[in-house]
PDB file of C-alpha atoms in Angstrom:
ATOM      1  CA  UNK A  30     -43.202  58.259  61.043  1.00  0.00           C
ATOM      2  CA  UNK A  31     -43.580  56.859  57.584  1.00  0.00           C
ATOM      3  CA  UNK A  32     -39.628  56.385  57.248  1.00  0.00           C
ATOM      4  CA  UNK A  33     -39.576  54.851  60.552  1.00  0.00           C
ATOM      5  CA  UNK A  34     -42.137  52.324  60.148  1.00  0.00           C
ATOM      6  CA  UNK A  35     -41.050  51.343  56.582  1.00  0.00           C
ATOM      7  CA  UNK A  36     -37.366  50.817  57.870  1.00  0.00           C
ATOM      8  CA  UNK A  37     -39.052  48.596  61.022  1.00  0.00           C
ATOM      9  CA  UNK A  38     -40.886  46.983  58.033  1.00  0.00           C
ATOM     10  CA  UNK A  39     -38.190  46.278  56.326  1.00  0.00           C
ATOM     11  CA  UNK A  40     -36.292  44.866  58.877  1.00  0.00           C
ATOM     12  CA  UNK A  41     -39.163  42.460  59.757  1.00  0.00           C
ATOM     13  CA  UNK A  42     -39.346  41.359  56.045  1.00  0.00           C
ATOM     14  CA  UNK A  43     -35.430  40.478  55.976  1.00  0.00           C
ATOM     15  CA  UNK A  44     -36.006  38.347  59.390  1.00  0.00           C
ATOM     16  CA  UNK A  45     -39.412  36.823  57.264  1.00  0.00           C
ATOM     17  CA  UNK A  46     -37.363  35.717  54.533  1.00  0.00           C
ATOM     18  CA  UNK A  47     -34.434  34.108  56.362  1.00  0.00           C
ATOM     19  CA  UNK A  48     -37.085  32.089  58.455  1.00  0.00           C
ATOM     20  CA  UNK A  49     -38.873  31.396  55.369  1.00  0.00           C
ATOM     21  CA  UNK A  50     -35.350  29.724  54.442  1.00  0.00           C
ATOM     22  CA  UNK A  51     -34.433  27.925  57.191  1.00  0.00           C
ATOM     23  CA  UNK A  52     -37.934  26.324  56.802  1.00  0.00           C
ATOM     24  CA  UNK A  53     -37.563  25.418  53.601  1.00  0.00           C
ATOM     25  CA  UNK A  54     -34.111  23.519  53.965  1.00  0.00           C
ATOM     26  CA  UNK A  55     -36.193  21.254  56.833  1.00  0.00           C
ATOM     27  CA  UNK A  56     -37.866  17.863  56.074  1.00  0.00           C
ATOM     28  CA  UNK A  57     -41.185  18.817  57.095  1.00  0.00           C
ATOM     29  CA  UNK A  58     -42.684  14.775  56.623  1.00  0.00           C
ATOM     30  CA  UNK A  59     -40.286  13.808  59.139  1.00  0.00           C
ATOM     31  CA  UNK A  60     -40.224  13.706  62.727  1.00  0.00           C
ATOM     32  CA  UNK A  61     -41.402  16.825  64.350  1.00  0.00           C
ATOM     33  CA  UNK A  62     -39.592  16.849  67.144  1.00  0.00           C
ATOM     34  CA  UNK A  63     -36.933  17.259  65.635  1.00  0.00           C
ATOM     35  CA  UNK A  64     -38.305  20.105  63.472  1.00  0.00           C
ATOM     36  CA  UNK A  65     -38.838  21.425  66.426  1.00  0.00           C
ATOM     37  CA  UNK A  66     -35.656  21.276  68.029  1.00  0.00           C
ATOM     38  CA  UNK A  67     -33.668  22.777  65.200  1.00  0.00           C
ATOM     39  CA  UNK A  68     -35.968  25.723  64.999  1.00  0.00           C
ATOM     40  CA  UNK A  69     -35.796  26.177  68.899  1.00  0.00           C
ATOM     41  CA  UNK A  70     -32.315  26.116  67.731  1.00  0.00           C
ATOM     42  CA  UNK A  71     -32.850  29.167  64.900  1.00  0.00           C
ATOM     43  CA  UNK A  72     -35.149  31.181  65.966  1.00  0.00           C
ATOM     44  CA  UNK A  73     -33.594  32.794  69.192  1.00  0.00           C
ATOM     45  CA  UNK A  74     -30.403  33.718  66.815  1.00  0.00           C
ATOM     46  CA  UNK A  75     -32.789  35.318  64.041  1.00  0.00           C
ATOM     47  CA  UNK A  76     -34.386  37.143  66.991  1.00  0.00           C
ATOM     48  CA  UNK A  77     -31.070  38.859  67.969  1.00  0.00           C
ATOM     49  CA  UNK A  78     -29.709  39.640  64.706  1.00  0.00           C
ATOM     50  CA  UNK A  79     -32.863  41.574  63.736  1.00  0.00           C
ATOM     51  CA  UNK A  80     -33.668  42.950  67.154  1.00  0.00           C
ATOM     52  CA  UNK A  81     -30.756  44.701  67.743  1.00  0.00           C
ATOM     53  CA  UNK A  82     -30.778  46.711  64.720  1.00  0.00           C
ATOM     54  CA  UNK A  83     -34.164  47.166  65.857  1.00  0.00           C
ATOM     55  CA  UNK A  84     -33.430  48.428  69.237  1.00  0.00           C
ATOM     56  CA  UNK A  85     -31.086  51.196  67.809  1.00  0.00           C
ATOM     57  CA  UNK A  86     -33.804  52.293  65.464  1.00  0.00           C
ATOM     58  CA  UNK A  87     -36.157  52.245  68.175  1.00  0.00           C
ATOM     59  CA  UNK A  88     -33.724  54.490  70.482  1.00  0.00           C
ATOM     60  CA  UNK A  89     -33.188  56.349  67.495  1.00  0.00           C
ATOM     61  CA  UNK A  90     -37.175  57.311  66.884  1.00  0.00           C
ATOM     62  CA  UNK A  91     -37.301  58.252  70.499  1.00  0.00           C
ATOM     63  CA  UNK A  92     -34.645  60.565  70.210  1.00  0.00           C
ATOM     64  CA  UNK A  93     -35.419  62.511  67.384  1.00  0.00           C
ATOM     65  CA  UNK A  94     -39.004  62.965  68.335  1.00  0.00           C
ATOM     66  CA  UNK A  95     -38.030  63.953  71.441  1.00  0.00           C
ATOM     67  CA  UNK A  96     -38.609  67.940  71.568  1.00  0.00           C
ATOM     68  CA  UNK A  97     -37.716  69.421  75.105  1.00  0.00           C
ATOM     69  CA  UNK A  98     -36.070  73.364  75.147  1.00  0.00           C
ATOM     70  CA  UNK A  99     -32.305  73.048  74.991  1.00  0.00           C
ATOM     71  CA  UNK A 100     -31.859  74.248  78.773  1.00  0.00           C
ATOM     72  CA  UNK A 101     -33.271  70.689  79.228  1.00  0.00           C
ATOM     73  CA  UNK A 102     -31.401  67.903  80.975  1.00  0.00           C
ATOM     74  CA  UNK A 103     -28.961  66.066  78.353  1.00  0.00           C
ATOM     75  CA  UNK A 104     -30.303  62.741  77.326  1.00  0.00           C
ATOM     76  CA  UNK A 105     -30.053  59.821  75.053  1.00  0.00           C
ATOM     77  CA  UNK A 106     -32.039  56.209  74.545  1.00  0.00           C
ATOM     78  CA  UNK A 107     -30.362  53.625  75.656  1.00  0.00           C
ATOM     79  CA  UNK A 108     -30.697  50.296  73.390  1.00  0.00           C
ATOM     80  CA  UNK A 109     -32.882  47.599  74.674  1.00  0.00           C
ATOM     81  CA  UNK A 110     -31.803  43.808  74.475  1.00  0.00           C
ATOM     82  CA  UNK A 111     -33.651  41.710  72.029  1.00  0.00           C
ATOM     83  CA  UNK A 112     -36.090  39.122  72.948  1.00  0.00           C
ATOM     84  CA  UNK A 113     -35.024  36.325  75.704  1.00  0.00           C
ATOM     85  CA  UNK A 114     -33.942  33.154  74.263  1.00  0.00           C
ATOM     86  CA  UNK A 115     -37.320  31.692  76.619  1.00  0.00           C
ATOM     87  CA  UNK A 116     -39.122  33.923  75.247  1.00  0.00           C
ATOM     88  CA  UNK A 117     -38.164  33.177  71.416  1.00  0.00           C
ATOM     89  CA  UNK A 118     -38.446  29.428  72.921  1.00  0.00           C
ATOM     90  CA  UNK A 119     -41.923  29.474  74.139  1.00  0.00           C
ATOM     91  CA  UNK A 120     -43.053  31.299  71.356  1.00  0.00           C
ATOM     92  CA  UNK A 121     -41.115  29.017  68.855  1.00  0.00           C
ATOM     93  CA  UNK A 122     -43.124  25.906  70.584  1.00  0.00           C
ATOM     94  CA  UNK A 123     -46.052  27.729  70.673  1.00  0.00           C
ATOM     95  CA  UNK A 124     -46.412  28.525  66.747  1.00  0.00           C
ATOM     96  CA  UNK A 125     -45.457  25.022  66.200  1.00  0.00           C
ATOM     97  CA  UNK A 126     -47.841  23.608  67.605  1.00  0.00           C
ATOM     98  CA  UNK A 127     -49.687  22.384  64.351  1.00  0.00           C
ATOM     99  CA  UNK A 128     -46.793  20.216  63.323  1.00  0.00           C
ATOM    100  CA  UNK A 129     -48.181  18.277  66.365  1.00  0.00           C
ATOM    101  CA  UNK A 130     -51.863  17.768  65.600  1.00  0.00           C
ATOM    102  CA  UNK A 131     -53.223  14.161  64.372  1.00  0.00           C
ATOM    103  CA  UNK A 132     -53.075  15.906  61.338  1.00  0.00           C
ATOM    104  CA  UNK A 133     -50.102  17.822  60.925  1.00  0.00           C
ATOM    105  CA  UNK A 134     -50.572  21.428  59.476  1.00  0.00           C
ATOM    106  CA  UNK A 135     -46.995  22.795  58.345  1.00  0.00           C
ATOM    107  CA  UNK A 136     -48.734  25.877  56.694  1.00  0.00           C
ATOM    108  CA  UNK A 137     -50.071  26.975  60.058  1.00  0.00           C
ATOM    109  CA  UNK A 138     -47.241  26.206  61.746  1.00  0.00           C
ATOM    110  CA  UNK A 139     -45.180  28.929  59.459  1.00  0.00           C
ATOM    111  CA  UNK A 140     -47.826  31.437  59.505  1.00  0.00           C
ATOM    112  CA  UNK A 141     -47.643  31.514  63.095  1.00  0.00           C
ATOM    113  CA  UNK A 142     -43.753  31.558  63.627  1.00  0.00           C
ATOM    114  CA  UNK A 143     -44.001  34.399  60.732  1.00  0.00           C
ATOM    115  CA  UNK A 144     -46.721  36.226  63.292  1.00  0.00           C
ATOM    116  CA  UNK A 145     -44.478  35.469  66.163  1.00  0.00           C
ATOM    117  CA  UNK A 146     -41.250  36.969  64.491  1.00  0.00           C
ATOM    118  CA  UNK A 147     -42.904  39.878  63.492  1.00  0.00           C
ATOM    119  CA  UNK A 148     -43.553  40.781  67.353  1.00  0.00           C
ATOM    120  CA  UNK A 149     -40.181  40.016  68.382  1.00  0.00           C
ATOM    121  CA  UNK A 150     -38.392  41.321  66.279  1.00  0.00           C
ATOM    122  CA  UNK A 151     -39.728  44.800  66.674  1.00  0.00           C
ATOM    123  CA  UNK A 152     -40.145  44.627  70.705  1.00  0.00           C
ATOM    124  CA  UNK A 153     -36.173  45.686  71.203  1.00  0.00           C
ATOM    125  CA  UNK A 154     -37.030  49.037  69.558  1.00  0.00           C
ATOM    126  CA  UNK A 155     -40.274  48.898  71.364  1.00  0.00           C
ATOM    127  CA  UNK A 156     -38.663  48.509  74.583  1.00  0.00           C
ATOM    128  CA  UNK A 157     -35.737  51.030  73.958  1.00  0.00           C
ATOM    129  CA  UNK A 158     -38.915  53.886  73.664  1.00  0.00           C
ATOM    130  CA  UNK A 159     -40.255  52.487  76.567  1.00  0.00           C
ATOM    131  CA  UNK A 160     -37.091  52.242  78.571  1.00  0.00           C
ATOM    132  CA  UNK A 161     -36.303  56.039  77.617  1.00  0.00           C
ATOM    133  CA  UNK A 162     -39.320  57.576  78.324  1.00  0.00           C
ATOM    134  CA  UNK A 163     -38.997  55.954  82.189  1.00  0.00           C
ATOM    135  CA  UNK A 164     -35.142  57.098  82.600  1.00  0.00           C
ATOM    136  CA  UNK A 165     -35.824  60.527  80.909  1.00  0.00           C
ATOM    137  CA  UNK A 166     -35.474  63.426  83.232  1.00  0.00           C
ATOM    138  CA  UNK A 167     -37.705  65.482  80.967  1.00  0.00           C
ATOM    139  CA  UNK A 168     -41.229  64.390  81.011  1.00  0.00           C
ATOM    140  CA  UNK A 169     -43.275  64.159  77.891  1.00  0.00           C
ATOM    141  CA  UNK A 170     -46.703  62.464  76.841  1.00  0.00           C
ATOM    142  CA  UNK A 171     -47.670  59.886  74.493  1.00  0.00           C
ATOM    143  CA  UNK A 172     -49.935  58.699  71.958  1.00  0.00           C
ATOM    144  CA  UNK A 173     -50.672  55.334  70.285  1.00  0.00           C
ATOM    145  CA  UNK A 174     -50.749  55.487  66.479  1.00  0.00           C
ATOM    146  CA  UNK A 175     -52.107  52.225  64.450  1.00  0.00           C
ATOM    147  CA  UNK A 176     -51.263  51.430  60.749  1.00  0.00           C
ATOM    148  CA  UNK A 177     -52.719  49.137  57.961  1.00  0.00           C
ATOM    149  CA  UNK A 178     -56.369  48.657  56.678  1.00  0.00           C
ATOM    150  CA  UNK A 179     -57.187  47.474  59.842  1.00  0.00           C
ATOM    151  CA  UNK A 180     -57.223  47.698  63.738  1.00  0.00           C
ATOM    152  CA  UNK A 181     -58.061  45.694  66.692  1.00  0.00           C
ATOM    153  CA  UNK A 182     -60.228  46.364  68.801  1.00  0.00           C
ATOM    154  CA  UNK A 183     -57.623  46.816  71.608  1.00  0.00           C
ATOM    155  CA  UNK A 184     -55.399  49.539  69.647  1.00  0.00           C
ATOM    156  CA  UNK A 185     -58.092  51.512  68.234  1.00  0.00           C
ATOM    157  CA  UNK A 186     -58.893  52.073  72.154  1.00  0.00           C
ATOM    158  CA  UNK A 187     -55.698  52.939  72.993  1.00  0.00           C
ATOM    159  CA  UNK A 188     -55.003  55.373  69.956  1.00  0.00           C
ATOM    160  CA  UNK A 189     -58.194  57.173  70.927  1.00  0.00           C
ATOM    161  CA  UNK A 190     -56.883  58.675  73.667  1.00  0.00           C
ATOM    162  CA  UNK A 191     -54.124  60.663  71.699  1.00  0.00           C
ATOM    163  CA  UNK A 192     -51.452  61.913  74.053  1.00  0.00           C
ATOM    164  CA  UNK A 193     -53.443  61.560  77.616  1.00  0.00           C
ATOM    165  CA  UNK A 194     -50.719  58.705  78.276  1.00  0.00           C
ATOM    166  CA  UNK A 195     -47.915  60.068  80.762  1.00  0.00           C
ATOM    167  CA  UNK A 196     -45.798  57.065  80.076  1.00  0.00           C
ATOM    168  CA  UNK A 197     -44.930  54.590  76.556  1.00  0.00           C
ATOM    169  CA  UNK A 198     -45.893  51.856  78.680  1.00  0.00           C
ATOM    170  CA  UNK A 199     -49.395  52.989  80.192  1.00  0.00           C
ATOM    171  CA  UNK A 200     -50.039  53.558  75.880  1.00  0.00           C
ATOM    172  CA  UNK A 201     -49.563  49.756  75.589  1.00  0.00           C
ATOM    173  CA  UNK A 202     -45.367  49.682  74.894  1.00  0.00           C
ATOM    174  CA  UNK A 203     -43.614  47.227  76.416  1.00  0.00           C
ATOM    175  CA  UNK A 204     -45.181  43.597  76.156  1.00  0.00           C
ATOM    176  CA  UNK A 205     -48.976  45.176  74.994  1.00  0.00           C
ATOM    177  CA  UNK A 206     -48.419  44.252  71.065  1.00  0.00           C
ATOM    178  CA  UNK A 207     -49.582  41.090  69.687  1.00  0.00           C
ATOM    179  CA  UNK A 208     -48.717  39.116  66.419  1.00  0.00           C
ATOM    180  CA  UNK A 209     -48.526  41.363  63.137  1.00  0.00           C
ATOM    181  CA  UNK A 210     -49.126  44.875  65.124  1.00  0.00           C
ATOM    182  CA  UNK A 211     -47.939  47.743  63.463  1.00  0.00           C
ATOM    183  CA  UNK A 212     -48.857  50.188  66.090  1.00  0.00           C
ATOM    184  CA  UNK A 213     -46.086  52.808  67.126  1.00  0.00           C
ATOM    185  CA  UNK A 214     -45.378  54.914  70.408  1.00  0.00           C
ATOM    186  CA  UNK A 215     -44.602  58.259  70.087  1.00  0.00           C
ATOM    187  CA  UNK A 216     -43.764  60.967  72.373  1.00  0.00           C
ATOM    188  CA  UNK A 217     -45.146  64.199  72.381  1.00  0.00           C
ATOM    189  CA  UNK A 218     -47.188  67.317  73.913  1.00  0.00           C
ATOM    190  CA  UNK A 219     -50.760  67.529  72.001  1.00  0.00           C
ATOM    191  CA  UNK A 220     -52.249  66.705  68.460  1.00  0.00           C
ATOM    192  CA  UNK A 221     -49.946  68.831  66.967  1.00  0.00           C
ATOM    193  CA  UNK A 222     -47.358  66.816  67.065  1.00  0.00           C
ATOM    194  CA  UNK A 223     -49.276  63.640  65.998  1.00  0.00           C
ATOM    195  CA  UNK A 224     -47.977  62.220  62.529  1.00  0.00           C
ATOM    196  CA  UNK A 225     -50.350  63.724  59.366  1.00  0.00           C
ATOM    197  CA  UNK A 226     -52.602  60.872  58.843  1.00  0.00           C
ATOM    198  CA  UNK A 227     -53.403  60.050  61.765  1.00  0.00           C
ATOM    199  CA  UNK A 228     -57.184  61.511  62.296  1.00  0.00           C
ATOM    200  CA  UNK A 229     -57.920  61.359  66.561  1.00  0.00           C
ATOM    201  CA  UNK A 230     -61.330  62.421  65.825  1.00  0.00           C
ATOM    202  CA  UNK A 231     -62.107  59.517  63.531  1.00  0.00           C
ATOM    203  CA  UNK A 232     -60.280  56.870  66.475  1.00  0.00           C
ATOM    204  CA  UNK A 233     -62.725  58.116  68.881  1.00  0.00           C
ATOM    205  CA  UNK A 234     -65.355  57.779  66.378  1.00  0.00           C
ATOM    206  CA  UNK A 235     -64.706  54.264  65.879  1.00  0.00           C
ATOM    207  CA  UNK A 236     -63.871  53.320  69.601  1.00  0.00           C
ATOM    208  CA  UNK A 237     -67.372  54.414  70.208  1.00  0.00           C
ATOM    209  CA  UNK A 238     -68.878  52.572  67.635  1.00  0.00           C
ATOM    210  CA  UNK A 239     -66.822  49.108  67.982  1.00  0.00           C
ATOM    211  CA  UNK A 240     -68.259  48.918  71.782  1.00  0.00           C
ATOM    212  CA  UNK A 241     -69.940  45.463  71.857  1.00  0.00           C
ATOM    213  CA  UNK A 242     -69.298  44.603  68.435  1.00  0.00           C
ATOM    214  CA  UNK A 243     -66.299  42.100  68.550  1.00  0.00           C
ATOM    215  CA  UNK A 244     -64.653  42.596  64.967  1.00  0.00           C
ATOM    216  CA  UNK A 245     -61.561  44.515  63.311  1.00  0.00           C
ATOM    217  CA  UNK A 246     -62.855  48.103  62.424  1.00  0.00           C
ATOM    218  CA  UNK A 247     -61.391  49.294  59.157  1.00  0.00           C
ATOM    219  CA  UNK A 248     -59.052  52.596  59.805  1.00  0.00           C
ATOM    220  CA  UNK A 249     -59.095  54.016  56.198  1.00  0.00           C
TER     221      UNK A 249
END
């Protein structure tokens, strides 16, 4: 777990810092529109490059955790495509957004195209688990498992249920991540096979107590 969200980590840094880049070569007192258009431009090609090394990590994880007796049907993850170029697009014009305002924010803009990279870049490996577990002819469970100091609201509810999820995409794979999510999808069989760290007891603890509360709940 720790190697595979370190190398996903890792890969989202890389795509960070080439963005990062691109946005530093740009005039950003000039004309946003055609900020815009250059990064609508960019940021579908960064998407690729980095999501399709994520994709084979992601069919990779799924593979390896995969534990089914070896009388079991022969199977491998397939690779998942990276993000849509409308989808990078709408995103893209979405994060930018501040470059717009009557008083043009360029910070904001960035932080949010750095958000929105994050999610996209990882969703290829995201998708290949989730893609897997529906073509697998051996059925398995699943379990949510945050990361970081702190979780929303919506994953600590999902990663409370441990492994009652009978498919990746019922534990919130597939589109269910938002910006800067760190969560992971595993497959397994009960809460022996959930990563050492990760305390169920103490997700259900705080799913109970977050109920009408509104805020992050710290997970360490």
């Amino acid at each position: 777990m720790s190697e595979y969200r370190q190398a996903n980590q890792s890969l989202v840094l890389l795509a960070q810092r080439d963005l990062s880049d691109f946005w530093g070569s740009l005039n950003l007192l000039g004309d946003p529109t055609r900020i815009r258009d250059l990064l609508l431009e960019f940021f579908p090609e960064l998407l690729a490059t980095y999501g399709d090394a994520a994709a084979l990590l992601g069919a990779d994880w799924y593979d390896m955790l995969r534990d089914v007796p070896p009388s079991a049907a022969r199977f491998r993850a397939a690779l998942a495509s990276p993000a849509k170029a409308d989808q990078a697009i709408g995103s893209a014009r979405w994060a930018l957004g501040p470059l717009f305002a009557d008083e043009p924010d360029p910070a904001a803009a960035l932080s949010q195209l750095m958000g929105s990279a994050q999610r996209l870049v990882l969703q290829p490996g995201r998708d290949s688990t989730w893609q897997a577990s529906r073509s697998d002819p051996v059925r398995v469970s699943f379990a949510r498992v945050p990361a970081g100091a702190t979780t929303c609201k919506w994953c600590v509810k999902l990663a409370s249920r441990g492994f009652d999820y009978e498919t990746a995409k019922s534990a919130g794979e597939g589109r269910e991540f938002h910006d800067n999510c760190n969560c992971v999808i595993i497959p397994g069989q009960g809460e022996d096979d959930l990563p050492d760290g990760h305390d169920l007891a103490e997700f259900k603890r705080l799913y109970a107590e977050q109920s009408g509360i509104g805020r992050d709940i710290p997970t360490d």
